[in-house]
Coordinates of N, CA and C in Angstrom, one line a residue:
X1 N 0.9 -1.2 -0.1 CA 0.0 0.0 0.0 C 0.8 1.3 0.0
X2 N 0.7 2.2 -1.0 CA 1.5 3.4 -1.0 C 0.6 4.5 -0.6
X3 N -0.6 4.4 -0.1 CA -1.5 5.5 0.3 C -0.9 6.0 1.6
X4 N -1.4 7.3 1.8 CA -1.0 7.9 3.1 C -1.8 7.3 4.3
X5 N -2.9 6.6 4.0 CA -3.6 6.0 5.1 C -3.3 4.5 5.1
X6 N -3.4 3.9 6.3 CA -3.1 2.5 6.5 C -4.1 1.6 5.9
X7 N -3.8 0.6 5.1 CA -4.8 -0.4 4.4 C -5.2 -1.5 5.5
X8 N -6.0 -0.9 6.4 CA -6.5 -1.8 7.5 C -7.2 -3.1 7.0
X9 N -8.0 -3.0 6.0 CA -8.8 -4.1 5.5 C -7.9 -5.1 4.9
X10 N -6.9 -4.7 4.1 CA -6.1 -5.7 3.6 C -5.2 -6.3 4.5
X11 N -4.6 -5.6 5.5 CA -4.0 -6.3 6.6 C -4.8 -7.3 7.3
X12 N -6.0 -6.9 7.7 CA -6.9 -7.8 8.4 C -7.1 -9.1 7.5
X13 N -7.3 -9.0 6.2 CA -7.6 -10.0 5.3 C -6.5 -11.2 5.4
X14 N -5.3 -10.7 5.4 CA -4.1 -11.6 5.2 C -3.3 -11.7 6.5
X15 N -3.8 -11.3 7.7 CA -2.9 -11.2 8.8 C -2.3 -12.6 9.3
X16 N -3.0 -13.7 9.0 CA -2.5 -14.9 9.5 C -2.0 -15.8 8.4
X17 N -1.8 -15.1 7.1 CA -1.5 -15.9 5.9 C 0.0 -15.8 5.5
X18 N 0.7 -16.7 5.7 CA 2.2 -16.6 5.3 C 2.4 -16.6 3.8
X19 N 1.4 -16.9 2.9 CA 1.7 -16.9 1.4 C 1.6 -15.6 0.9
X20 N 1.1 -14.6 1.7 CA 1.0 -13.3 1.2 C 1.8 -12.3 2.1
X21 N 2.6 -11.5 1.5 CA 3.4 -10.6 2.2 C 2.7 -9.2 2.0
X22 N 2.3 -8.5 3.2 CA 1.7 -7.3 3.0 C 2.5 -6.2 3.6
X23 N 2.7 -5.1 2.7 CA 3.6 -4.0 3.2 C 2.8 -2.8 3.1
X24 N 2.8 -1.9 3.9 CA 2.3 -0.6 4.0 C 3.0 0.6 4.4
X25 N 3.1 1.7 3.7 CA 3.7 2.9 4.1 C 2.6 3.9 4.4
X26 N 2.5 4.4 5.6 CA 1.4 5.3 5.9 C 1.6 6.3 7.1
X27 N 0.9 7.3 7.1 CA 1.1 8.2 8.2 C 0.3 7.6 9.4
X28 N 1.1 7.6 10.5 CA 0.5 6.8 11.7 C 0.3 7.7 12.9
X29 N 1.5 8.5 13.2 CA 1.5 9.4 14.2 C 1.0 8.8 15.6
X30 N 1.6 7.7 15.9 CA 1.3 7.0 17.2 C -0.3 6.6 17.3
X31 N -0.8 6.3 16.2 CA -2.2 6.0 16.2 C -3.2 7.2 16.2
X32 N -2.6 8.3 15.9 CA -3.6 9.6 16.1 C -4.1 10.0 14.7
X33 N -3.5 9.4 13.6 CA -4.0 9.7 12.2 C -4.9 8.6 11.7
X34 N -6.0 8.9 11.0 CA -6.9 8.0 10.5 C -6.4 7.0 9.7
X35 N -6.7 5.7 9.7 CA -7.6 5.1 10.7 C -7.1 4.6 12.0
X36 N -5.8 5.0 12.4 CA -5.3 4.7 13.7 C -4.6 3.3 13.8
X37 N -4.8 2.4 12.8 CA -4.1 1.1 12.8 C -2.9 1.1 12.0
X38 N -2.1 0.1 12.0 CA -0.9 -0.1 11.3 C 0.4 0.3 12.0
X39 N 0.3 -0.2 13.4 CA 1.5 0.1 14.2 C 2.6 -0.8 13.7
X40 N 3.9 -0.4 14.0 CA 5.0 -1.2 13.4 C 5.1 -2.6 13.9
X41 N 4.5 -2.7 15.2 CA 4.7 -4.1 15.9 C 3.5 -5.0 15.4
X42 N 2.7 -4.5 14.6 CA 1.6 -5.4 14.0 C 2.3 -6.3 12.8
X43 N 2.7 -7.3 13.2 CA 3.7 -8.2 12.3 C 2.9 -9.4 11.6
X44 N 1.6 -9.7 12.1 CA 0.9 -10.9 11.6 C 0.6 -11.7 12.8
X45 N -0.1 -12.8 12.5 CA -0.6 -13.7 13.6 C -0.4 -15.0 13.1
X46 N 0.0 -15.9 14.2 CA 0.2 -17.4 13.8 C 1.2 -17.6 12.9
X47 N 0.8 -18.3 11.8 CA 1.8 -18.7 10.7 C 2.1 -17.4 9.9
X48 N 1.2 -16.5 10.0 CA 1.5 -15.2 9.2 C 2.5 -14.2 9.9
X49 N 3.0 -14.6 11.1 CA 3.8 -13.7 11.7 C 5.1 -13.4 10.9
X50 N 5.4 -12.1 10.8 CA 6.6 -11.6 10.0 C 6.1 -11.2 8.6
X51 N 4.9 -11.7 8.2 CA 4.4 -11.4 6.7 C 3.7 -10.1 6.7
X52 N 3.6 -9.2 7.7 CA 2.9 -8.1 7.6 C 4.0 -7.0 8.1
X53 N 4.1 -5.9 7.3 CA 5.1 -5.0 7.4 C 4.6 -3.6 7.4
X54 N 4.5 -2.9 8.4 CA 4.1 -1.6 8.5 C 5.2 -0.4 8.7
X55 N 5.4 0.3 7.7 CA 6.3 1.5 7.8 C 5.3 2.7 8.3
X56 N 5.4 2.8 9.7 CA 4.3 3.7 10.3 C 5.0 5.0 10.6
X57 N 4.8 5.9 9.7 CA 5.5 7.3 9.9 C 4.9 7.9 11.0
X58 N 5.7 8.6 11.8 CA 5.3 9.3 13.0 C 5.9 10.7 13.1
X59 N 5.3 11.5 13.9 CA 6.0 12.9 14.0 C 5.2 14.0 13.4
X60 N 4.0 13.7 12.8 CA 3.1 14.7 12.2 C 3.8 15.2 11.0
X61 N 3.6 16.5 10.7 CA 4.2 17.1 9.5 C 5.2 18.0 9.9
X62 N 6.1 17.6 10.8 CA 7.1 18.6 11.3 C 8.4 17.8 11.2
X63 N 9.1 17.8 10.0 CA 8.5 18.2 8.7 C 7.7 17.1 8.0
X64 N 7.0 17.4 7.0 CA 6.3 16.4 6.2 C 7.2 15.3 5.6
X65 N 6.7 14.0 5.5 CA 7.6 13.1 4.8 C 7.5 13.4 3.3
X66 N 8.7 13.1 2.4 CA 8.7 13.3 1.1 C 9.5 12.3 0.4
X67 N 10.1 12.6 -0.7 CA 10.8 11.6 -1.5 C 11.9 10.9 -0.9
X68 N 12.7 11.7 -0.2 CA 13.9 11.0 0.5 C 13.6 9.9 1.5
X69 N 12.3 10.2 2.2 CA 12.0 9.3 3.3 C 11.4 8.1 2.7
X70 N 10.7 8.3 1.6 CA 10.1 7.1 0.9 C 11.1 6.2 0.2
X71 N 12.0 7.0 -0.4 CA 13.2 6.2 -1.1 C 13.9 5.4 -0.1
X72 N 14.1 6.0 1.0 CA 14.9 5.3 2.0 C 14.2 4.2 2.7
X73 N 12.9 4.3 2.8 CA 12.1 3.2 3.3 C 12.2 1.9 2.3
X74 N 12.2 2.2 1.0 CA 12.3 1.1 0.0 C 13.6 0.5 0.1
X75 N 14.7 1.4 0.3 CA 16.0 0.8 0.2 C 16.3 0.0 1.5
X76 N 15.8 0.4 2.7 CA 16.2 -0.2 4.0 C 15.2 -1.3 4.5
X77 N 14.1 -1.2 4.0 CA 13.1 -2.3 4.6 C 12.4 -2.9 3.4
X78 N 11.8 -2.2 2.6 CA 10.8 -2.8 1.7 C 11.3 -3.7 0.6
X79 N 12.4 -3.2 -0.1 CA 13.0 -4.0 -1.2 C 13.8 -5.2 -0.6
X80 N 14.5 -4.9 0.5 CA 15.3 -6.2 1.0 C 14.3 -7.3 1.3
X81 N 13.1 -7.0 2.0 CA 12.2 -8.0 2.5 C 11.5 -8.5 1.2
X82 N 11.1 -7.6 0.2 CA 10.4 -8.2 -0.9 C 11.2 -9.1 -1.7
X83 N 12.5 -8.9 -1.9 CA 13.5 -9.8 -2.5 C 13.6 -11.1 -1.8
X84 N 13.7 -11.0 -0.4 CA 13.8 -12.2 0.3 C 12.6 -13.1 0.3
X85 N 11.4 -12.5 0.2 CA 10.2 -13.1 0.1 C 10.0 -13.8 -1.2
X86 N 10.5 -13.1 -2.2 CA 10.6 -13.6 -3.7 C 9.2 -13.8 -4.2
X87 N 8.4 -12.8 -4.5 CA 7.0 -13.1 -4.8 C 6.8 -13.6 -6.3
X88 N 5.6 -14.2 -6.5 CA 5.3 -14.6 -7.8 C 4.7 -13.4 -8.6
X89 N 4.1 -12.5 -7.8 CA 3.3 -11.3 -8.4 C 3.3 -10.3 -7.5
X90 N 3.3 -9.1 -7.8 CA 3.3 -7.9 -6.9 C 1.9 -7.1 -7.3
X91 N 1.1 -7.0 -6.3 CA -0.1 -6.2 -6.3 C 0.1 -4.9 -5.6
X92 N -0.2 -3.7 -6.1 CA 0.1 -2.5 -5.5 C -1.3 -1.8 -5.3
X93 N -1.6 -1.4 -4.1 CA -2.8 -0.6 -3.8 C -2.2 0.9 -4.1
X94 N -2.5 1.3 -5.2 CA -1.9 2.6 -5.6 C -2.8 3.8 -5.2
X95 N -2.7 4.2 -4.0 CA -3.4 5.3 -3.5 C -2.4 6.5 -3.4
X96 N -2.8 7.7 -4.0 CA -1.8 8.7 -4.2 C -2.0 10.0 -3.4
X97 N -2.7 9.8 -2.1 CA -2.8 10.9 -1.3 C -1.6 11.3 -0.5
X98 N -0.4 10.6 -0.7 CA 0.9 11.0 -0.1 C 1.6 12.0 -1.0
X99 N 1.0 12.1 -2.2 CA 1.6 13.1 -3.2 C 1.4 14.5 -2.8
X100 N 2.4 15.4 -3.0 CA 2.3 16.8 -2.7 C 1.0 17.4 -3.4
X101 N 0.4 18.3 -2.5 CA -0.9 18.8 -3.2 C -2.1 18.5 -2.3
X102 N -1.8 17.7 -1.2 CA -2.9 17.2 -0.3 C -2.8 18.0 1.0
X103 N -3.7 18.6 1.4 CA -3.7 19.4 2.6 C -3.6 18.6 3.8
X104 N -3.2 19.1 5.0 CA -2.8 18.4 6.2 C -3.9 17.4 6.6
X105 N -5.2 17.7 6.7 CA -6.1 16.6 7.1 C -6.2 15.4 6.2
X106 N -5.9 15.7 4.9 CA -5.8 14.5 3.9 C -4.5 13.8 3.8
X107 N -3.6 14.2 4.5 CA -2.2 13.6 4.4 C -1.1 14.7 4.7
X108 N -1.0 15.7 3.8 CA 0.0 16.7 4.1 C 1.5 16.3 3.7
X109 N 1.7 15.1 3.1 CA 3.0 14.7 2.8 C 3.4 15.4 1.4
X110 N 4.7 15.2 1.2 CA 5.2 15.9 -0.1 C 5.9 15.0 -1.2
X111 N 5.6 13.7 -1.2 CA 6.1 12.8 -2.2 C 5.8 13.4 -3.6
X112 N 6.8 13.5 -4.4 CA 6.5 13.9 -5.8 C 6.0 12.9 -6.7
X113 N 5.3 13.2 -7.8 CA 4.8 12.2 -8.7 C 6.1 11.5 -9.3
X114 N 7.0 12.2 -9.6 CA 8.2 11.6 -10.2 C 8.8 10.4 -9.4
X115 N 8.8 10.7 -8.0 CA 9.4 9.6 -7.1 C 8.4 8.3 -7.2
X116 N 7.2 8.6 -7.3 CA 6.3 7.3 -7.5 C 6.9 6.4 -8.6
X117 N 7.1 7.2 -9.8 CA 7.7 6.4 -11.0 C 8.9 5.6 -10.6
X118 N 9.8 6.2 -9.8 CA 11.1 5.6 -9.5 C 10.8 4.4 -8.5
X119 N 9.8 4.6 -7.6 CA 9.5 3.5 -6.6 C 8.9 2.2 -7.5
X120 N 8.2 2.7 -8.4 CA 7.4 1.7 -9.3 C 8.6 0.9 -10.1
X121 N 9.6 1.6 -10.5 CA 10.7 1.0 -11.3 C 11.4 -0.1 -10.5
X122 N 11.4 0.2 -9.1 CA 12.1 -0.8 -8.2 C 11.3 -2.0 -8.1
X123 N 9.9 -1.9 -7.9 CA 9.1 -3.0 -7.7 C 9.1 -3.8 -9.1
X124 N 9.4 -3.2 -10.3 CA 9.4 -4.1 -11.4 C 10.7 -5.1 -11.5
X125 N 11.5 -5.0 -10.5 CA 12.8 -5.9 -10.5 C 12.2 -7.2 -9.7
X126 N 11.0 -7.2 -9.2 CA 10.5 -8.3 -8.5 C 9.6 -9.2 -9.4
X127 N 9.5 -10.4 -9.1 CA 8.4 -11.3 -9.8 C 8.6 -11.3 -11.3
X128 N 9.8 -11.0 -11.8 CA 10.1 -11.0 -13.3 C 9.1 -9.8 -13.8
X129 N 9.0 -8.8 -13.1 CA 8.1 -7.7 -13.7 C 6.6 -7.8 -13.5
X130 N 6.2 -9.0 -13.0 CA 4.8 -9.2 -12.9 C 4.1 -8.2 -11.9
X131 N 3.8 -7.0 -12.1 CA 3.2 -6.0 -11.3 C 2.0 -5.4 -11.7
X132 N 0.9 -5.5 -10.9 CA -0.4 -4.9 -11.1 C -0.7 -3.8 -10.2
X133 N -1.2 -2.7 -10.8 CA -1.5 -1.6 -10.0 C -3.0 -1.4 -9.9
X134 N -3.6 -1.3 -8.7 CA -5.1 -0.9 -8.5 C -5.0 0.5 -8.1
X135 N -5.6 1.4 -8.9 CA -5.8 2.7 -8.6 C -6.8 2.9 -7.4
X136 N -6.3 3.5 -6.3 CA -7.1 3.4 -5.1 C -7.6 4.8 -4.7
X137 N -7.0 5.8 -5.2 CA -7.5 7.1 -4.8 C -6.5 8.1 -4.5
X138 N -7.0 9.2 -3.8 CA -6.2 10.5 -3.6 C -7.4 11.4 -3.7
X139 N -7.0 12.7 -3.4 CA -8.1 13.7 -3.4 C -7.9 14.8 -4.3
X140 N -6.7 14.9 -4.7 CA -6.3 16.0 -5.6 C -6.2 15.5 -7.0
X141 N -7.0 16.0 -8.0 CA -7.0 15.2 -9.3 C -5.6 15.4 -10.0
X142 N -5.1 16.6 -10.0 CA -3.8 16.8 -10.6 C -2.8 15.8 -10.1
X143 N -2.7 15.8 -8.8 CA -1.7 14.8 -8.1 C -1.8 13.5 -8.6
X144 N -3.3 13.0 -8.6 CA -3.5 11.5 -9.0 C -3.1 11.4 -10.6
X145 N -3.3 12.3 -11.3 CA -3.1 12.2 -12.7 C -1.6 12.2 -12.9
X146 N -0.8 13.0 -12.3 CA 0.7 13.0 -12.4 C 1.3 11.9 -11.9
X147 N 0.9 11.4 -10.8 CA 1.5 10.2 -10.2 C 1.2 8.9 -11.0
X148 N -0.1 8.8 -11.6 CA -0.5 7.7 -12.3 C 0.3 7.6 -13.5
X149 N 0.6 8.8 -14.2 CA 1.3 8.9 -15.5 C 2.7 8.4 -15.2
X150 N 3.3 8.9 -14.0 CA 4.7 8.4 -13.7 C 4.8 6.9 -13.5
X151 N 3.7 6.3 -12.8 CA 3.7 4.9 -12.6 C 3.6 4.1 -14.0
X152 N 2.7 4.6 -14.8 CA 2.4 3.9 -16.1 C 3.7 4.1 -17.0
X153 N 4.4 5.2 -16.9 CA 5.7 5.4 -17.6 C 6.7 4.3 -17.3
X154 N 6.8 4.1 -15.9 CA 7.7 3.1 -15.3 C 7.2 1.7 -15.8
X155 N 5.9 1.4 -15.8 CA 5.4 0.2 -16.2 C 5.8 -0.2 -17.7
X156 N 5.6 0.8 -18.4 CA 6.0 0.8 -19.9 C 7.5 0.6 -20.2
X157 N 8.3 0.9 -19.1 CA 9.8 0.7 -19.3 C 10.3 1.9 -20.0
X158 N 9.6 3.1 -20.0 CA 10.1 4.3 -20.5 C 11.2 4.9 -19.7
X159 N 12.0 5.6 -20.3 CA 13.2 6.3 -19.6 C 12.6 7.3 -18.6
X160 N 12.9 7.2 -17.2 CA 12.4 8.2 -16.3 C 13.4 9.3 -16.2
X161 N 12.7 10.4 -15.8 CA 13.5 11.7 -15.6 C 14.3 11.4 -14.3
X162 N 15.6 11.5 -14.3 CA 16.4 11.1 -13.1 C 16.1 12.0 -11.8
X163 N 16.1 11.4 -10.7 CA 15.9 12.0 -9.4 C 16.9 13.2 -9.3
X164 N 16.6 14.4 -8.8 CA 17.5 15.5 -8.6 C 18.8 15.1 -7.9
X165 N 20.0 15.4 -8.4 CA 21.4 15.1 -7.7 C 21.4 15.4 -6.3
X166 N 20.8 16.5 -5.9 CA 21.0 16.9 -4.5 C 20.1 16.0 -3.5
X167 N 19.0 15.4 -4.1 CA 18.2 14.5 -3.3 C 19.1 13.3 -3.0
X168 N 20.0 12.8 -3.8 CA 20.7 11.7 -3.5 C 21.7 11.9 -2.3
X169 N 22.0 13.2 -2.0 CA 22.8 13.5 -0.9 C 22.2 13.8 0.5
X170 N 20.8 13.8 0.4 CA 20.0 14.2 1.6 C 19.7 13.0 2.4
X171 N 19.7 13.1 3.7 CA 19.4 12.1 4.6 C 17.9 12.3 5.1
X172 N 17.1 11.2 5.5 CA 15.7 11.3 5.8 C 15.6 12.2 7.1
X173 N 14.5 12.8 7.3 CA 14.3 13.6 8.5 C 14.4 12.9 9.7
X174 N 14.5 13.5 10.8 CA 14.6 12.8 12.1 C 13.5 11.8 12.5
X175 N 12.2 12.3 12.2 CA 11.1 11.6 12.5 C 11.1 10.3 11.7
X176 N 11.4 10.4 10.5 CA 11.5 9.3 9.6 C 12.5 8.3 10.0
X177 N 13.7 8.8 10.4 CA 14.8 7.9 10.9 C 14.3 7.0 12.0
X178 N 13.6 7.7 13.0 CA 13.0 7.0 14.2 C 12.0 5.9 13.8
X179 N 11.2 6.4 12.9 CA 10.2 5.4 12.3 C 10.8 4.2 11.6
X180 N 11.9 4.4 10.8 CA 12.5 3.2 10.1 C 13.3 2.5 11.0
X181 N 13.9 3.2 12.0 CA 14.7 2.5 13.0 C 13.8 1.4 13.8
X182 N 12.6 1.8 14.0 CA 11.7 0.9 14.8 C 11.4 -0.2 13.8
X183 N 11.0 0.2 12.6 CA 10.6 -0.9 11.7 C 11.7 -1.9 11.4
X184 N 13.0 -1.4 11.2 CA 14.2 -2.4 11.0 C 14.4 -3.2 12.2
X185 N 14.3 -2.6 13.3 CA 14.4 -3.4 14.6 C 13.5 -4.5 14.8
X186 N 12.2 -4.3 14.4 CA 11.1 -5.3 14.6 C 11.3 -6.3 13.5
X187 N 11.4 -5.9 12.2 CA 11.4 -6.8 11.1 C 12.7 -7.6 11.0
X188 N 13.7 -7.1 11.5 CA 15.0 -7.9 11.5 C 14.9 -9.2 12.2
X189 N 13.9 -9.4 13.1 CA 13.6 -10.7 13.7 C 13.1 -11.8 12.8
X190 N 12.4 -11.2 11.7 CA 11.8 -12.1 10.7 C 12.6 -12.2 9.5
X191 N 13.3 -11.2 9.1 CA 13.9 -11.3 7.8 C 15.5 -11.0 7.9
X192 N 16.2 -12.0 7.3 CA 17.7 -11.8 7.4 C 18.2 -10.6 6.8
X193 N 17.5 -10.2 5.7 CA 18.0 -9.1 4.7 C 17.8 -7.7 5.4
X194 N 17.0 -7.7 6.6 CA 16.9 -6.4 7.3 C 17.8 -6.2 8.5
X195 N 18.6 -5.1 8.4 CA 19.6 -4.9 9.4 C 19.0 -4.0 10.3
X196 N 19.2 -4.2 11.6 CA 18.6 -3.3 12.7 C 19.6 -2.1 13.0
X197 N 20.3 -1.7 12.0 CA 21.2 -0.6 12.4 C 20.7 0.7 12.0
X198 N 20.7 1.7 13.0 CA 20.3 3.0 12.6 C 21.1 3.6 11.5
X199 N 22.4 3.2 11.5 CA 23.4 3.9 10.6 C 22.9 3.7 9.2
X200 N 22.4 2.5 8.9 CA 21.9 2.2 7.5 C 20.8 3.1 7.1
X201 N 20.0 3.6 8.0 CA 18.8 4.4 7.7 C 19.3 5.9 7.5
X202 N 20.3 6.2 8.2 CA 20.8 7.6 8.3 C 21.7 8.0 7.1
X203 N 22.1 6.9 6.3 CA 22.9 7.2 5.1 C 22.1 7.9 4.1
X204 N 22.7 8.9 3.4 CA 22.1 9.5 2.2 C 22.1 8.4 1.2
X205 N 21.3 8.6 0.1 CA 21.2 7.5 -1.0 C 22.5 7.3 -1.7
X206 N 23.2 8.5 -2.0 CA 24.3 8.5 -2.7 C 25.5 7.7 -1.9
X207 N 25.5 7.9 -0.5 CA 26.4 7.2 0.3 C 26.1 5.7 0.3
X208 N 24.8 5.4 0.3 CA 24.5 3.9 0.4 C 24.9 3.2 -0.9
X209 N 24.6 3.9 -2.0 CA 25.0 3.4 -3.4 C 26.6 3.2 -3.4
X210 N 27.2 4.2 -3.0 CA 28.8 4.1 -2.9 C 29.2 2.9 -2.0
X211 N 28.5 2.8 -0.8 CA 28.8 1.6 0.0 C 28.5 0.3 -0.7
X212 N 27.4 0.3 -1.3 CA 27.0 -1.0 -2.1 C 28.1 -1.4 -3.2
X213 N 28.5 -0.3 -3.9 CA 29.5 -0.5 -4.9 C 30.8 -1.0 -4.3
X214 N 31.2 -0.4 -3.2 CA 32.5 -0.8 -2.5 C 32.4 -2.3 -2.0
X215 N 31.1 -2.6 -1.6 CA 30.9 -4.0 -1.0 C 31.2 -5.0 -2.1
X216 N 30.5 -4.7 -3.3 CA 30.5 -5.5 -4.5 C 31.9 -5.7 -4.9
X217 N 32.7 -4.5 -5.1 CA 34.1 -4.6 -5.4 C 34.9 -5.4 -4.5
X218 N 34.6 -5.2 -3.1 CA 35.4 -6.2 -2.2 C 35.1 -7.5 -2.4
X219 N 33.8 -7.9 -2.6 CA 33.5 -9.3 -2.9 C 34.2 -9.8 -4.1
X220 N 34.2 -9.1 -5.2 CA 34.8 -9.6 -6.4 C 36.3 -9.6 -6.2
X221 N 36.9 -8.7 -5.4 CA 38.4 -8.7 -5.2 C 38.7 -10.0 -4.4
X222 N 37.9 -10.3 -3.4 CA 38.2 -11.4 -2.5 C 38.1 -12.8 -3.4
X223 N 37.0 -12.8 -4.3 CA 36.8 -13.9 -5.2 C 38.0 -14.1 -6.1
X224 N 38.6 -13.0 -6.6 CA 39.8 -13.2 -7.5 C 41.0 -13.5 -6.8
X225 N 40.9 -13.0 -5.5 CA 42.1 -13.3 -4.6 C 42.2 -14.8 -4.4
X226 N 41.0 -15.5 -4.0 CA 40.9 -16.8 -3.6 C 41.3 -17.7 -4.9
X227 N 40.9 -17.2 -6.1 CA 41.4 -17.9 -7.3 C 42.8 -17.9 -7.5
X228 N 43.5 -16.7 -7.3 CA 44.8 -16.6 -7.3 C 45.6 -17.6 -6.3
X229 N 45.0 -17.6 -5.1 CA 45.6 -18.4 -4.0 C 45.6 -19.8 -4.5
X230 N 44.4 -20.3 -5.0 CA 44.3 -21.6 -5.5 C 45.3 -22.0 -6.6
X231 N 45.4 -21.1 -7.5 CA 46.3 -21.3 -8.7 C 47.7 -21.4 -8.1
X232 N 48.2 -20.5 -7.2 CA 49.5 -20.6 -6.7 C 49.8 -21.8 -5.9
X233 N 48.7 -22.4 -5.1 CA 48.8 -23.6 -4.5 C 49.1 -24.8 -5.5
X234 N 48.3 -24.8 -6.5 CA 48.3 -25.8 -7.5 C 49.7 -25.8 -8.1
X235 N 50.2 -24.7 -8.4 CA 51.6 -24.5 -8.9 C 52.7 -25.1 -8.0
X236 N 52.6 -24.8 -6.6 CA 53.4 -25.4 -5.6 C 53.4 -26.8 -5.5
X237 N 52.1 -27.3 -5.7 CA 51.9 -28.7 -5.6 C 52.7 -29.4 -6.7
X238 N 52.5 -28.8 -8.0 CA 53.3 -29.3 -9.0 C 54.8 -29.2 -8.9
X239 N 55.2 -28.3 -8.3 CA 56.8 -28.1 -8.1 C 57.2 -29.0 -7.1
X240 N 56.4 -29.3 -6.1 CA 56.7 -30.3 -5.0 C 56.7 -31.7 -5.7
X241 N 55.8 -32.0 -6.4 CA 55.7 -33.3 -7.2 C 56.9 -33.5 -8.0
X242 N 57.3 -32.5 -8.8 CA 58.5 -32.6 -9.7 C 59.8 -32.8 -9.0
X243 N 59.9 -32.0 -7.8 CA 61.1 -32.2 -6.9 C 61.2 -33.6 -6.3
X244 N 60.0 -34.1 -6.0 CA 59.9 -35.4 -5.4 C 60.4 -36.5 -6.4
X245 N 59.8 -36.3 -7.6 CA 60.2 -37.2 -8.7 C 61.8 -37.2 -9.0
X246 N 62.3 -36.0 -9.0 CA 63.7 -35.8 -9.4 C 64.7 -36.4 -8.3
X247 N 64.1 -36.5 -7.1 CA 65.0 -36.9 -6.0 C 64.9 -38.5 -6.1
X248 N 64.0 -39.2 -6.6 CA 63.8 -40.5 -6.7 C 65.0 -41.3 -7.5

């Protein structure tokens, strides 16, 4: 669910079902924002425990959540869990009242339509691109149209306008960090891919991309190093065998 309100009905329908992973990003404010459900510790029941993930934004609109916060939630919680779950199909409750243009009582968040396109592009990496969007609403027609267009563009595989460079160097606001820290702490009990480290959340996007690149480079360097070691061992073995033969 990408709506600013918690998808309480969907959560309830699959709360004990381990075959469905339900993820929702919503304004929560410690239960004081409508409908009041969707606490981060609502993780599922029985066999469904761990298959319900709530990114429950808190702290009101001081400041409002926007692109950086949503992109960070995808990077630190949603995409790692979704990849680990490895779905056959992705169904998106595409509610767009988190898009800028909605007044405070209806959300008050500042996610751009462009950002929704980029979030959609990430989801297309799952389930071999089998992604279905159900338009669920929003209250500002321009915002709904712009966000829908951005998502359809992503679905069509069109080139998306890149995110502004300065955004990649911003860290999420303090309230978002606290909300994500709580989510990672809770969900790391159920998912190996989620790290309960506040440090991961506080990285700017550019830093985390740099770190991921460095980790990949380290892994490939280690791999080539072990190949070299194996080769040098086999050469030594050959030399030892030859020495052994010559002494006979």
